[in-house]
Amino acid sequence: MLSRLLKANDQSVTRLLQAESTRRQMQYNRSISESFSVCSAAFSHPKSAYYGSTEVLNAMNDLLDKLQVLQYPDGTLDSGGNRKSPPDTAFLLDALCHAAVILKENQANEIASIKAKLDQFLLAAGEGIRTGGVHTPNHRWEICSVLAKLYKLYGDKKYPARIDEWLAEGIYQNWDGNYPERSRNYAIVENQAFITIGEILNRPEFFDFVSKNLRATYYYMEPDGELVSLDSRRQDQFRPIHIWRTYFAYRYMAIQENSGFFASVARLIEGFDSFDRNILNSGLPQFMSSSVLQKEMPKSSPLPASFTQHFEASDLVRIKRGDITATIFGGNDLPLTVASGRSCNPTFFTFRKRSAILEYARLSTSFFSTGYVRGEGLKKEGNTYTLFEKKEAYYYHPMPENKQDKNGNYKLSPSLDGRFWSKMDFESRPKTTLTLETKIAIEELDNSFRIDIEVTGAENVLVTLDLCFQSGGTFEGVVQGEQEKDFFFDGEVAKYTIGTDTIEVGPGKYEHAYINGLDGEVYST
């Protein structure tokens, strides 16, 4: 592994040095600190082609100068729209702390001024992080992680003192192994933070959180390495990430726990094309700064080829039968609010058969433009999983006499179903209620799934089952819609084929062409 990391790291340094003008124009982002870290590893490792390179030394100096220019007097830096951001400064320091550990061992005279400048930057940034606040759950643990690294570097007890203030809040992890965000993306931050805290502060109990989360993460993985994110409360609920980003956590815990299971997942990640591009190119500094990561992993244990994993706390089910996988989801946060920190993905089913991929199944109705059905939980009976939703919409009656305002100046308020606002003080009015109840039952059969959909309540409501297949395949048994990529059933069964793999769907009905505004009024507004 070391030889592969060295080769890739040298290639990264070569690209960086060739793009000197680009390097000088870099604005603040983590790429500056990562580039510095990559250079520090190349400069310091005897087997690197850039060992002791003056050119690399000059590049490191340029990058550090850029960071110092961007640093405020309180030690923090900006990130995107966040001004003087302690958590974003902590993310920036991740790579720089790896570099500091590496350079601390390097006794070359020519690096002394760089080390002094780096110390100055880190100590100032550390003060901003130590005394600053956060936005989100994972920010707390990222800050604790970086403060632990600073404590390892400089030994100042003010760092663990602040860590203990944050840790006193308690760490939430549900019985599925998910952190508050239920996000594969943010779990990377939390897992690495707890590994760092466990190691540096000698608190092995923190490894338990990581172990539980990584075991769950394996079951979220598709055969191509993509991690299911339907239940996420953060941005990745619509932008799944790849498992390569979890590599160092799996490798560390495989060694830490002598786990063949974690070692198997780590070696599986090493086999993906994205591993070379994303881990090897910038992974050397983290590898060099960790004595644990440098050890050999234990022997691999067989990974399950078939499983049903029901994550009850997230109302998500993962099913794998050889080269067929499926996901069932019914666990959105209610009442529905479209915001980061809330789960609002309307996908209730996904299905993969090798290269043939049904990216999502969603159900929408024309009921008051309320859009997609979102399950209010998931119930299991045998091989059947059922999700249910009840929608209500209202017509409002005249204001009661004792609440009337002769000027008509009523409170600007949301409608009781949350679809819109108006100066009508809806809460004070009598109302007529219309309802729509939807039940979706998904049953696993042999190499297939049966989906029964029952919609009751208001009459003459149009119902649309929206099946989105990955682009690149061809269809049979369909009729072209108005748009190039829209198709409707033309008979009872439709087929989607890509290469030698085919997914059949049916029986289906084509009784209307209602496909506009499927996401609903909240999203269109």
Coordinates of C-alpha atoms in Angstrom, one line a residue:
M1 CA 0.0 0.0 0.0
L2 CA 2.8 2.4 0.9
S3 CA 4.4 2.1 -2.6
R4 CA 1.1 2.8 -4.3
L5 CA 0.5 5.8 -2.1
L6 CA 4.0 7.2 -2.8
K7 CA 3.6 6.8 -6.5
A8 CA 0.2 8.5 -6.6
N9 CA 1.3 11.3 -4.2
D10 CA 4.3 12.1 -6.4
Q11 CA 1.9 12.4 -9.4
S12 CA -0.2 14.8 -7.4
V13 CA 2.8 16.9 -6.6
T14 CA 3.9 16.9 -10.2
R15 CA 0.4 18.2 -11.3
L16 CA 0.6 20.9 -8.5
L17 CA 4.0 22.1 -9.5
Q18 CA 3.1 22.3 -13.2
A19 CA 0.1 24.4 -12.3
E20 CA 2.0 27.1 -10.5
S21 CA -0.1 30.0 -11.8
T22 CA -3.3 28.1 -10.7
R23 CA -1.7 27.5 -7.3
R24 CA -1.1 31.2 -6.8
Q25 CA -4.7 32.1 -7.6
M26 CA -6.3 29.5 -5.3
Q27 CA -9.0 31.0 -3.1
Y28 CA -9.7 29.6 0.3
N29 CA -10.9 26.0 0.3
R30 CA -9.6 22.7 1.7
S31 CA -7.6 22.1 -1.5
I32 CA -5.0 24.6 -0.2
S33 CA -4.4 22.7 3.0
E34 CA -4.6 19.3 1.2
S35 CA -2.0 20.5 -1.4
F36 CA 0.3 21.6 1.4
S37 CA -0.1 18.2 3.2
V38 CA 0.6 16.3 0.0
C39 CA 3.7 18.4 -0.5
S40 CA 4.9 17.8 3.0
A41 CA 4.6 14.1 2.6
A42 CA 6.6 14.1 -0.7
F43 CA 9.3 16.4 0.8
S44 CA 9.7 14.2 3.9
H45 CA 9.5 10.6 2.7
P46 CA 12.9 9.3 1.6
K47 CA 11.4 7.1 -1.1
S48 CA 9.5 10.0 -2.7
A49 CA 10.9 11.4 -6.0
Y50 CA 10.5 14.9 -4.4
Y51 CA 12.3 14.1 -1.2
G52 CA 14.1 17.3 0.0
S53 CA 13.0 19.1 -3.2
T54 CA 13.6 22.9 -3.2
E55 CA 10.8 23.3 -5.7
V56 CA 8.4 21.5 -3.3
L57 CA 9.7 23.6 -0.4
N58 CA 8.8 26.8 -2.4
A59 CA 5.4 25.5 -3.2
M60 CA 4.7 24.7 0.5
N61 CA 5.8 28.2 1.4
D62 CA 3.4 29.7 -1.2
L63 CA 0.5 27.7 0.0
L64 CA 1.1 28.6 3.6
D65 CA 1.4 32.3 2.7
K66 CA -2.0 32.0 1.0
L67 CA -3.6 30.5 4.1
Q68 CA -2.1 33.2 6.3
V69 CA -3.5 36.0 4.1
L70 CA -7.0 34.4 4.4
Q71 CA -6.8 34.0 8.2
Y72 CA -8.6 36.5 10.4
P73 CA -6.9 37.9 13.6
D74 CA -9.1 35.5 15.7
G75 CA -7.6 32.6 13.8
T76 CA -10.6 31.6 11.7
L77 CA -11.1 31.6 8.0
D78 CA -14.1 32.0 5.7
S79 CA -15.8 29.2 3.7
G80 CA -18.4 29.9 1.1
G81 CA -21.0 32.0 2.7
N82 CA -19.8 31.3 6.2
R83 CA -17.8 34.1 7.7
K84 CA -15.1 33.5 10.3
S85 CA -16.2 29.9 10.6
P86 CA -14.7 27.8 13.4
P87 CA -16.0 24.5 12.0
D88 CA -14.9 25.2 8.5
T89 CA -11.5 26.2 9.9
A90 CA -11.4 22.8 11.7
F91 CA -12.0 21.0 8.4
L92 CA -9.2 22.9 6.9
L93 CA -6.9 21.9 9.7
D94 CA -7.5 18.2 9.2
A95 CA -4.9 17.9 6.4
L96 CA -2.6 20.5 8.0
C97 CA -2.4 18.5 11.2
H98 CA -1.3 15.5 9.2
A99 CA 1.4 17.7 7.6
A100 CA 2.5 19.0 11.0
V101 CA 3.0 15.5 12.4
I102 CA 5.1 14.6 9.3
L103 CA 7.2 17.7 9.5
K104 CA 7.7 17.4 13.2
E105 CA 9.8 14.3 12.4
N106 CA 11.7 16.1 9.7
Q107 CA 14.9 17.6 11.1
A108 CA 16.2 19.2 7.9
N109 CA 17.4 22.8 8.4
E110 CA 15.7 24.1 5.3
I111 CA 12.3 23.2 6.6
A112 CA 12.6 25.0 9.9
S113 CA 11.0 28.3 8.8
I114 CA 8.1 26.4 7.2
K115 CA 7.5 24.5 10.4
A116 CA 7.6 27.8 12.5
K117 CA 5.1 29.4 10.1
L118 CA 2.9 26.4 10.2
D119 CA 3.0 26.4 14.0
Q120 CA 2.0 30.0 14.1
F121 CA -1.0 29.4 11.7
L122 CA -2.2 26.2 13.6
L123 CA -2.0 27.8 17.0
A124 CA -4.0 30.9 15.9
A125 CA -6.5 28.7 14.1
G126 CA -6.7 26.4 17.1
E127 CA -7.7 29.3 19.3
G128 CA -10.5 30.3 17.0
I129 CA -11.7 26.7 16.9
R130 CA -11.4 26.2 20.7
T131 CA -13.4 29.4 21.6
G132 CA -15.8 29.3 18.6
G133 CA -19.2 27.7 18.0
V134 CA -20.9 25.4 15.5
H135 CA -23.9 25.0 13.2
T136 CA -24.6 21.2 13.0
P137 CA -24.2 18.0 15.1
N138 CA -21.1 16.8 13.3
H139 CA -19.3 20.2 13.6
R140 CA -19.0 19.5 17.4
W141 CA -17.1 16.3 16.8
E142 CA -14.9 17.7 14.0
I143 CA -13.8 20.5 16.3
C144 CA -13.1 17.9 19.1
S145 CA -11.1 15.9 16.6
V146 CA -8.9 18.8 15.6
L147 CA -8.4 20.0 19.1
A148 CA -7.2 16.5 20.0
K149 CA -4.7 16.7 17.1
L150 CA -3.5 20.1 18.4
Y151 CA -3.2 18.6 21.9
K152 CA -1.0 15.8 20.4
L153 CA 1.2 18.4 18.6
Y154 CA 1.5 21.0 21.4
G155 CA 0.4 19.4 24.7
D156 CA -1.7 22.3 25.9
K157 CA -4.4 21.1 28.3
K158 CA -6.8 23.8 27.2
Y159 CA -7.6 21.7 24.1
P160 CA -8.9 18.6 26.0
A161 CA -10.7 20.9 28.4
R162 CA -12.8 22.3 25.5
I163 CA -13.3 18.8 24.1
D164 CA -14.8 17.7 27.4
E165 CA -17.2 20.6 27.2
W166 CA -18.5 19.4 23.9
L167 CA -18.5 15.7 24.8
A168 CA -20.6 16.5 27.9
E169 CA -23.6 17.0 25.6
G170 CA -23.6 13.3 24.8
I171 CA -23.2 11.5 21.5
Y172 CA -26.4 10.4 19.8
Q173 CA -26.4 7.1 17.8
N174 CA -29.6 5.2 17.1
W175 CA -29.8 1.4 17.4
D176 CA -29.3 1.2 13.6
G177 CA -25.8 2.7 14.0
N178 CA -26.7 6.0 12.5
Y179 CA -25.8 9.4 13.8
P180 CA -28.4 12.3 14.0
E181 CA -28.0 13.2 10.3
R182 CA -28.5 9.6 9.1
S183 CA -26.0 10.5 6.4
R184 CA -23.3 8.4 4.9
N185 CA -21.5 11.6 4.0
Y186 CA -21.5 13.2 7.5
A187 CA -20.8 9.8 9.2
I188 CA -17.3 10.0 7.6
V189 CA -16.7 13.1 9.6
E190 CA -18.0 11.6 12.8
N191 CA -16.3 8.3 12.5
Q192 CA -12.9 9.9 11.8
A193 CA -13.4 12.3 14.8
F194 CA -14.2 9.4 17.2
I195 CA -11.2 7.4 15.9
T196 CA -9.0 10.5 16.6
I197 CA -10.5 11.1 20.1
G198 CA -10.3 7.4 21.0
E199 CA -6.7 7.2 20.0
I200 CA -5.1 10.5 21.1
L201 CA -7.1 10.9 24.4
N202 CA -7.0 7.1 25.1
R203 CA -10.7 6.7 25.2
P204 CA -11.3 3.3 23.5
E205 CA -15.1 3.5 24.1
F206 CA -15.4 5.9 21.2
F207 CA -14.3 3.1 18.8
D208 CA -17.7 1.5 19.6
F209 CA -19.6 4.3 17.8
V210 CA -17.4 3.9 14.8
S211 CA -17.6 0.1 14.7
K212 CA -21.4 0.2 14.9
N213 CA -21.7 2.8 12.1
L214 CA -19.3 1.0 9.7
R215 CA -21.1 -2.3 10.1
A216 CA -24.3 -0.5 9.1
T217 CA -22.6 1.3 6.2
Y218 CA -21.7 -2.0 4.5
Y219 CA -25.4 -2.8 4.1
Y220 CA -26.0 0.6 2.5
M221 CA -23.5 -0.2 -0.3
E222 CA -24.6 -1.0 -3.8
P223 CA -22.5 -3.4 -5.9
D224 CA -20.8 -0.4 -7.7
G225 CA -19.9 1.2 -4.3
E226 CA -22.6 3.8 -4.2
L227 CA -24.1 4.3 -0.7
V228 CA -27.8 4.5 -0.4
S229 CA -28.8 7.8 1.1
L230 CA -32.6 7.9 0.9
D231 CA -32.9 8.3 4.7
S232 CA -30.3 11.0 5.0
R233 CA -31.3 14.3 6.6
R234 CA -28.5 16.2 4.7
Q235 CA -27.6 17.2 1.1
D236 CA -26.6 13.7 0.1
Q237 CA -30.2 12.4 0.3
F238 CA -30.3 13.3 -3.4
R239 CA -26.5 13.0 -4.1
P240 CA -25.3 9.6 -2.9
I241 CA -21.5 9.3 -2.2
H242 CA -19.2 6.4 -3.0
I243 CA -17.8 4.1 -0.3
W244 CA -14.2 4.9 -1.2
R245 CA -14.6 7.9 1.1
T246 CA -14.8 5.5 4.1
Y247 CA -11.6 3.7 3.3
F248 CA -9.3 4.9 6.1
A249 CA -12.0 4.3 8.8
Y250 CA -12.5 0.7 7.6
R251 CA -8.7 0.2 7.4
Y252 CA -8.2 1.7 10.9
M253 CA -10.9 -0.3 12.5
A254 CA -9.9 -3.5 10.8
I255 CA -6.5 -3.2 12.5
Q256 CA -7.8 -1.7 15.7
E257 CA -10.4 -4.5 16.2
N258 CA -8.5 -7.3 14.3
S259 CA -11.7 -7.5 12.2
G260 CA -11.8 -9.6 9.1
F261 CA -15.1 -8.1 8.2
F262 CA -13.7 -4.5 8.2
A263 CA -10.6 -5.8 6.4
S264 CA -12.8 -7.3 3.7
V265 CA -14.6 -4.1 3.1
A266 CA -11.4 -2.1 3.0
R267 CA -9.9 -4.5 0.4
L268 CA -13.2 -4.3 -1.6
I269 CA -12.8 -0.5 -1.7
E270 CA -9.2 -0.9 -2.9
G271 CA -10.5 -2.7 -6.0
F272 CA -12.7 0.2 -7.2
D273 CA -11.4 2.4 -9.9
S274 CA -12.2 5.5 -7.8
F275 CA -9.8 4.3 -5.1
D276 CA -6.7 5.2 -7.2
R277 CA -8.1 8.5 -8.2
N278 CA -9.4 9.6 -4.9
I279 CA -7.6 7.8 -2.0
L280 CA -4.1 7.2 -3.4
N281 CA -3.8 10.7 -4.9
S282 CA -4.0 12.4 -1.5
G283 CA -3.9 9.6 1.1
L284 CA -0.2 9.5 1.9
P285 CA -0.2 12.2 4.5
Q286 CA -2.9 10.5 6.6
F287 CA -1.1 7.2 6.2
M288 CA 2.3 8.6 7.2
S289 CA 0.8 10.4 10.3
S290 CA -0.9 7.3 11.7
S291 CA 1.1 4.4 13.2
V292 CA -2.1 2.3 13.1
L293 CA -2.9 2.7 9.4
Q294 CA 0.7 1.7 8.5
K295 CA 0.2 -1.8 10.0
E296 CA -1.0 -4.8 8.0
M297 CA -4.7 -5.5 8.0
P298 CA -5.9 -8.9 9.3
K299 CA -7.1 -11.6 6.9
S300 CA -10.4 -11.0 5.2
S301 CA -13.6 -12.7 6.2
P302 CA -16.3 -13.5 3.7
L303 CA -18.9 -10.8 3.1
P304 CA -22.5 -11.8 3.0
A305 CA -23.7 -12.4 -0.6
S306 CA -27.4 -12.4 0.5
F307 CA -29.1 -10.4 3.3
T308 CA -32.1 -8.5 4.4
Q309 CA -31.2 -5.7 6.7
H310 CA -34.1 -3.7 8.3
F311 CA -32.9 -0.4 9.8
E312 CA -36.0 0.1 11.9
A313 CA -35.0 3.5 13.4
S314 CA -34.7 4.9 9.9
D315 CA -37.6 2.9 8.3
L316 CA -35.3 1.7 5.6
V317 CA -34.7 -1.9 4.3
R318 CA -31.8 -3.1 2.3
I319 CA -32.1 -6.4 0.5
K320 CA -29.4 -8.2 -1.5
R321 CA -29.8 -11.5 -3.3
G322 CA -26.6 -12.1 -5.2
D323 CA -26.4 -9.5 -8.0
I324 CA -29.9 -8.2 -7.2
T325 CA -30.4 -5.4 -4.7
A326 CA -33.3 -3.4 -3.5
T327 CA -34.1 -0.6 -1.1
I328 CA -37.4 0.2 0.6
F329 CA -37.9 3.5 2.4
G330 CA -40.7 5.0 4.4
G331 CA -39.1 7.2 7.0
N332 CA -39.3 10.8 6.1
D333 CA -39.4 13.5 8.9
L334 CA -42.9 14.8 9.5
P335 CA -44.4 17.3 9.2
L336 CA -42.7 17.7 5.9
T337 CA -40.2 20.6 5.7
V338 CA -37.9 21.2 2.8
A339 CA -34.6 22.1 4.5
S340 CA -31.2 20.7 5.2
G341 CA -31.5 18.7 8.4
R342 CA -34.8 17.1 7.4
S343 CA -35.4 13.9 5.6
C344 CA -37.8 14.5 2.7
N345 CA -36.9 12.1 -0.1
P346 CA -40.1 10.7 -1.7
T347 CA -38.3 7.6 -3.1
F348 CA -40.0 4.5 -1.6
F349 CA -38.3 1.8 -3.7
T350 CA -35.1 1.2 -5.7
F351 CA -34.0 -2.0 -7.6
R352 CA -30.8 -3.1 -9.3
K353 CA -30.1 -6.1 -11.4
R354 CA -26.5 -5.9 -12.3
S355 CA -26.2 -3.0 -14.8
A356 CA -29.9 -2.5 -15.1
I357 CA -30.9 0.1 -12.5
L358 CA -34.3 1.5 -11.4
E359 CA -33.0 4.6 -9.6
Y360 CA -36.3 5.3 -7.9
A361 CA -40.0 4.6 -7.6
R362 CA -42.1 7.5 -6.4
L363 CA -45.9 8.0 -6.2
S364 CA -47.6 11.3 -6.8
T365 CA -51.3 12.4 -7.0
S366 CA -53.2 15.4 -8.1
F367 CA -54.8 15.8 -4.7
F368 CA -54.6 19.6 -4.1
S369 CA -51.1 19.7 -5.7
T370 CA -49.6 18.1 -2.6
G371 CA -47.2 16.1 -4.7
Y372 CA -45.3 12.9 -3.9
V373 CA -46.4 10.4 -1.3
R374 CA -44.0 10.2 1.7
G375 CA -44.3 7.3 4.0
E376 CA -45.1 7.9 7.7
G377 CA -43.1 4.9 8.8
L378 CA -42.6 1.3 7.6
K379 CA -44.3 -1.8 8.9
K380 CA -43.0 -5.4 8.3
E381 CA -45.2 -8.5 8.1
G382 CA -43.4 -11.5 6.8
N383 CA -41.8 -10.6 3.4
T384 CA -44.1 -7.6 3.0
Y385 CA -43.2 -4.0 4.0
T386 CA -46.0 -1.4 4.1
L387 CA -45.8 2.3 4.2
F388 CA -48.8 4.6 4.7
E389 CA -49.6 8.3 4.2
K390 CA -52.7 10.4 5.1
K391 CA -53.0 13.8 3.4
E392 CA -55.5 16.4 4.4
A393 CA -56.6 19.6 2.6
Y394 CA -59.2 22.1 3.7
Y395 CA -61.8 24.6 2.6
Y396 CA -62.2 27.5 5.1
H397 CA -65.5 29.1 6.2
P398 CA -66.3 32.7 7.2
M399 CA -64.6 34.0 10.2
P400 CA -66.7 33.6 13.4
E401 CA -68.3 36.9 14.5
N402 CA -66.3 37.2 17.7
K403 CA -63.0 37.1 15.7
Q404 CA -64.0 39.4 12.8
D405 CA -62.0 42.5 11.9
K406 CA -64.0 45.2 10.1
N407 CA -60.8 46.2 8.2
G408 CA -60.1 42.6 7.1
N409 CA -56.6 42.9 8.6
Y410 CA -56.2 39.3 9.6
K411 CA -52.9 37.5 10.6
L412 CA -50.6 36.4 7.8
S413 CA -50.4 32.7 8.5
P414 CA -49.8 29.4 6.9
S415 CA -52.7 27.3 5.7
L416 CA -53.4 24.4 8.1
D417 CA -51.9 21.9 5.6
G418 CA -48.8 24.1 5.2
R419 CA -49.2 24.5 1.4
F420 CA -49.4 28.3 1.3
W421 CA -49.6 31.5 3.4
S422 CA -52.3 34.2 3.4
K423 CA -53.7 37.1 5.5
M424 CA -56.7 35.0 6.6
D425 CA -55.9 33.7 10.1
F426 CA -56.7 30.1 9.1
E427 CA -56.6 28.7 12.6
S428 CA -59.5 30.8 13.7
R429 CA -61.9 29.6 10.9
P430 CA -64.2 26.6 10.7
K431 CA -63.1 24.2 7.9
T432 CA -64.2 21.4 5.7
T433 CA -61.7 18.6 5.5
L434 CA -60.9 16.4 2.5
T435 CA -58.5 13.4 2.9
L436 CA -56.5 11.1 0.8
E437 CA -55.0 7.9 2.2
T438 CA -52.3 5.9 0.4
K439 CA -51.0 2.5 1.3
I440 CA -48.0 0.9 -0.5
A441 CA -47.2 -2.7 0.2
I442 CA -44.0 -4.2 -1.1
E443 CA -43.5 -7.9 -1.1
E444 CA -40.3 -9.8 -1.9
L445 CA -40.9 -12.7 -4.3
D446 CA -38.3 -14.9 -6.1
N447 CA -35.9 -12.5 -7.8
S448 CA -38.6 -9.9 -8.0
F449 CA -40.9 -7.6 -5.9
R450 CA -44.6 -7.1 -6.0
I451 CA -45.9 -3.5 -5.3
D452 CA -49.5 -3.1 -4.3
I453 CA -50.8 0.5 -4.3
E454 CA -54.1 1.5 -2.7
V455 CA -55.3 5.1 -2.8
T456 CA -58.6 6.0 -1.1
G457 CA -60.5 9.1 0.0
A458 CA -61.2 12.0 -2.3
E459 CA -62.7 11.1 -5.7
N460 CA -61.4 11.6 -9.2
V461 CA -57.8 12.0 -8.0
L462 CA -55.1 11.2 -10.7
V463 CA -52.4 8.9 -9.4
T464 CA -49.0 8.6 -11.1
L465 CA -46.3 5.9 -10.4
D466 CA -43.1 7.5 -11.4
L467 CA -40.3 5.0 -12.3
C468 CA -36.9 6.5 -13.1
F469 CA -34.4 4.3 -14.8
Q470 CA -30.7 5.1 -15.2
S471 CA -30.0 6.6 -18.6
G472 CA -28.3 4.6 -21.3
G473 CA -30.9 1.7 -21.6
T474 CA -33.7 1.0 -24.0
F475 CA -37.4 0.4 -23.5
E476 CA -40.0 -2.0 -24.9
G477 CA -43.7 -2.0 -24.2
V478 CA -43.9 1.8 -23.8
V479 CA -45.3 4.7 -25.7
Q480 CA -43.4 8.0 -26.1
G481 CA -44.6 11.0 -24.0
E482 CA -44.3 14.6 -25.0
Q483 CA -40.8 14.9 -23.7
E484 CA -37.9 12.9 -25.1
K485 CA -37.3 10.9 -21.9
D486 CA -40.9 10.4 -20.8
F487 CA -42.6 7.1 -21.5
F488 CA -45.9 5.5 -20.6
F489 CA -47.1 1.9 -20.4
D490 CA -48.3 0.6 -23.7
G491 CA -50.0 -2.5 -22.5
E492 CA -49.4 -4.4 -19.3
V493 CA -45.6 -5.0 -19.2
A494 CA -42.7 -2.7 -19.9
K495 CA -39.1 -3.7 -20.3
Y496 CA -35.9 -1.8 -19.6
T497 CA -32.7 -3.2 -21.1
I498 CA -29.1 -2.2 -20.8
G499 CA -26.5 -4.6 -22.2
T500 CA -27.6 -8.1 -21.3
D501 CA -29.6 -7.1 -18.3
T502 CA -33.3 -6.5 -18.3
I503 CA -35.8 -5.3 -15.7
E504 CA -39.5 -6.0 -16.4
V505 CA -42.3 -3.9 -14.8
G506 CA -45.9 -4.7 -14.9
P507 CA -48.8 -5.0 -15.1
G508 CA -49.4 -1.3 -15.5
K509 CA -52.1 1.1 -16.7
Y510 CA -52.0 4.2 -18.9
E511 CA -55.2 6.0 -18.1
H512 CA -54.0 9.6 -18.0
A513 CA -50.8 11.7 -18.8
Y514 CA -50.6 13.6 -15.5
I515 CA -46.8 14.0 -15.0
N516 CA -46.3 17.7 -14.6
G517 CA -45.7 19.1 -11.1
L518 CA -45.3 15.6 -9.6
D519 CA -43.1 17.1 -6.8
G520 CA -46.0 19.3 -5.6
E521 CA -46.8 22.9 -4.8
V522 CA -44.2 23.3 -2.0
Y523 CA -41.4 22.5 -4.3
S524 CA -42.7 24.5 -7.3
T525 CA -43.1 27.6 -5.1

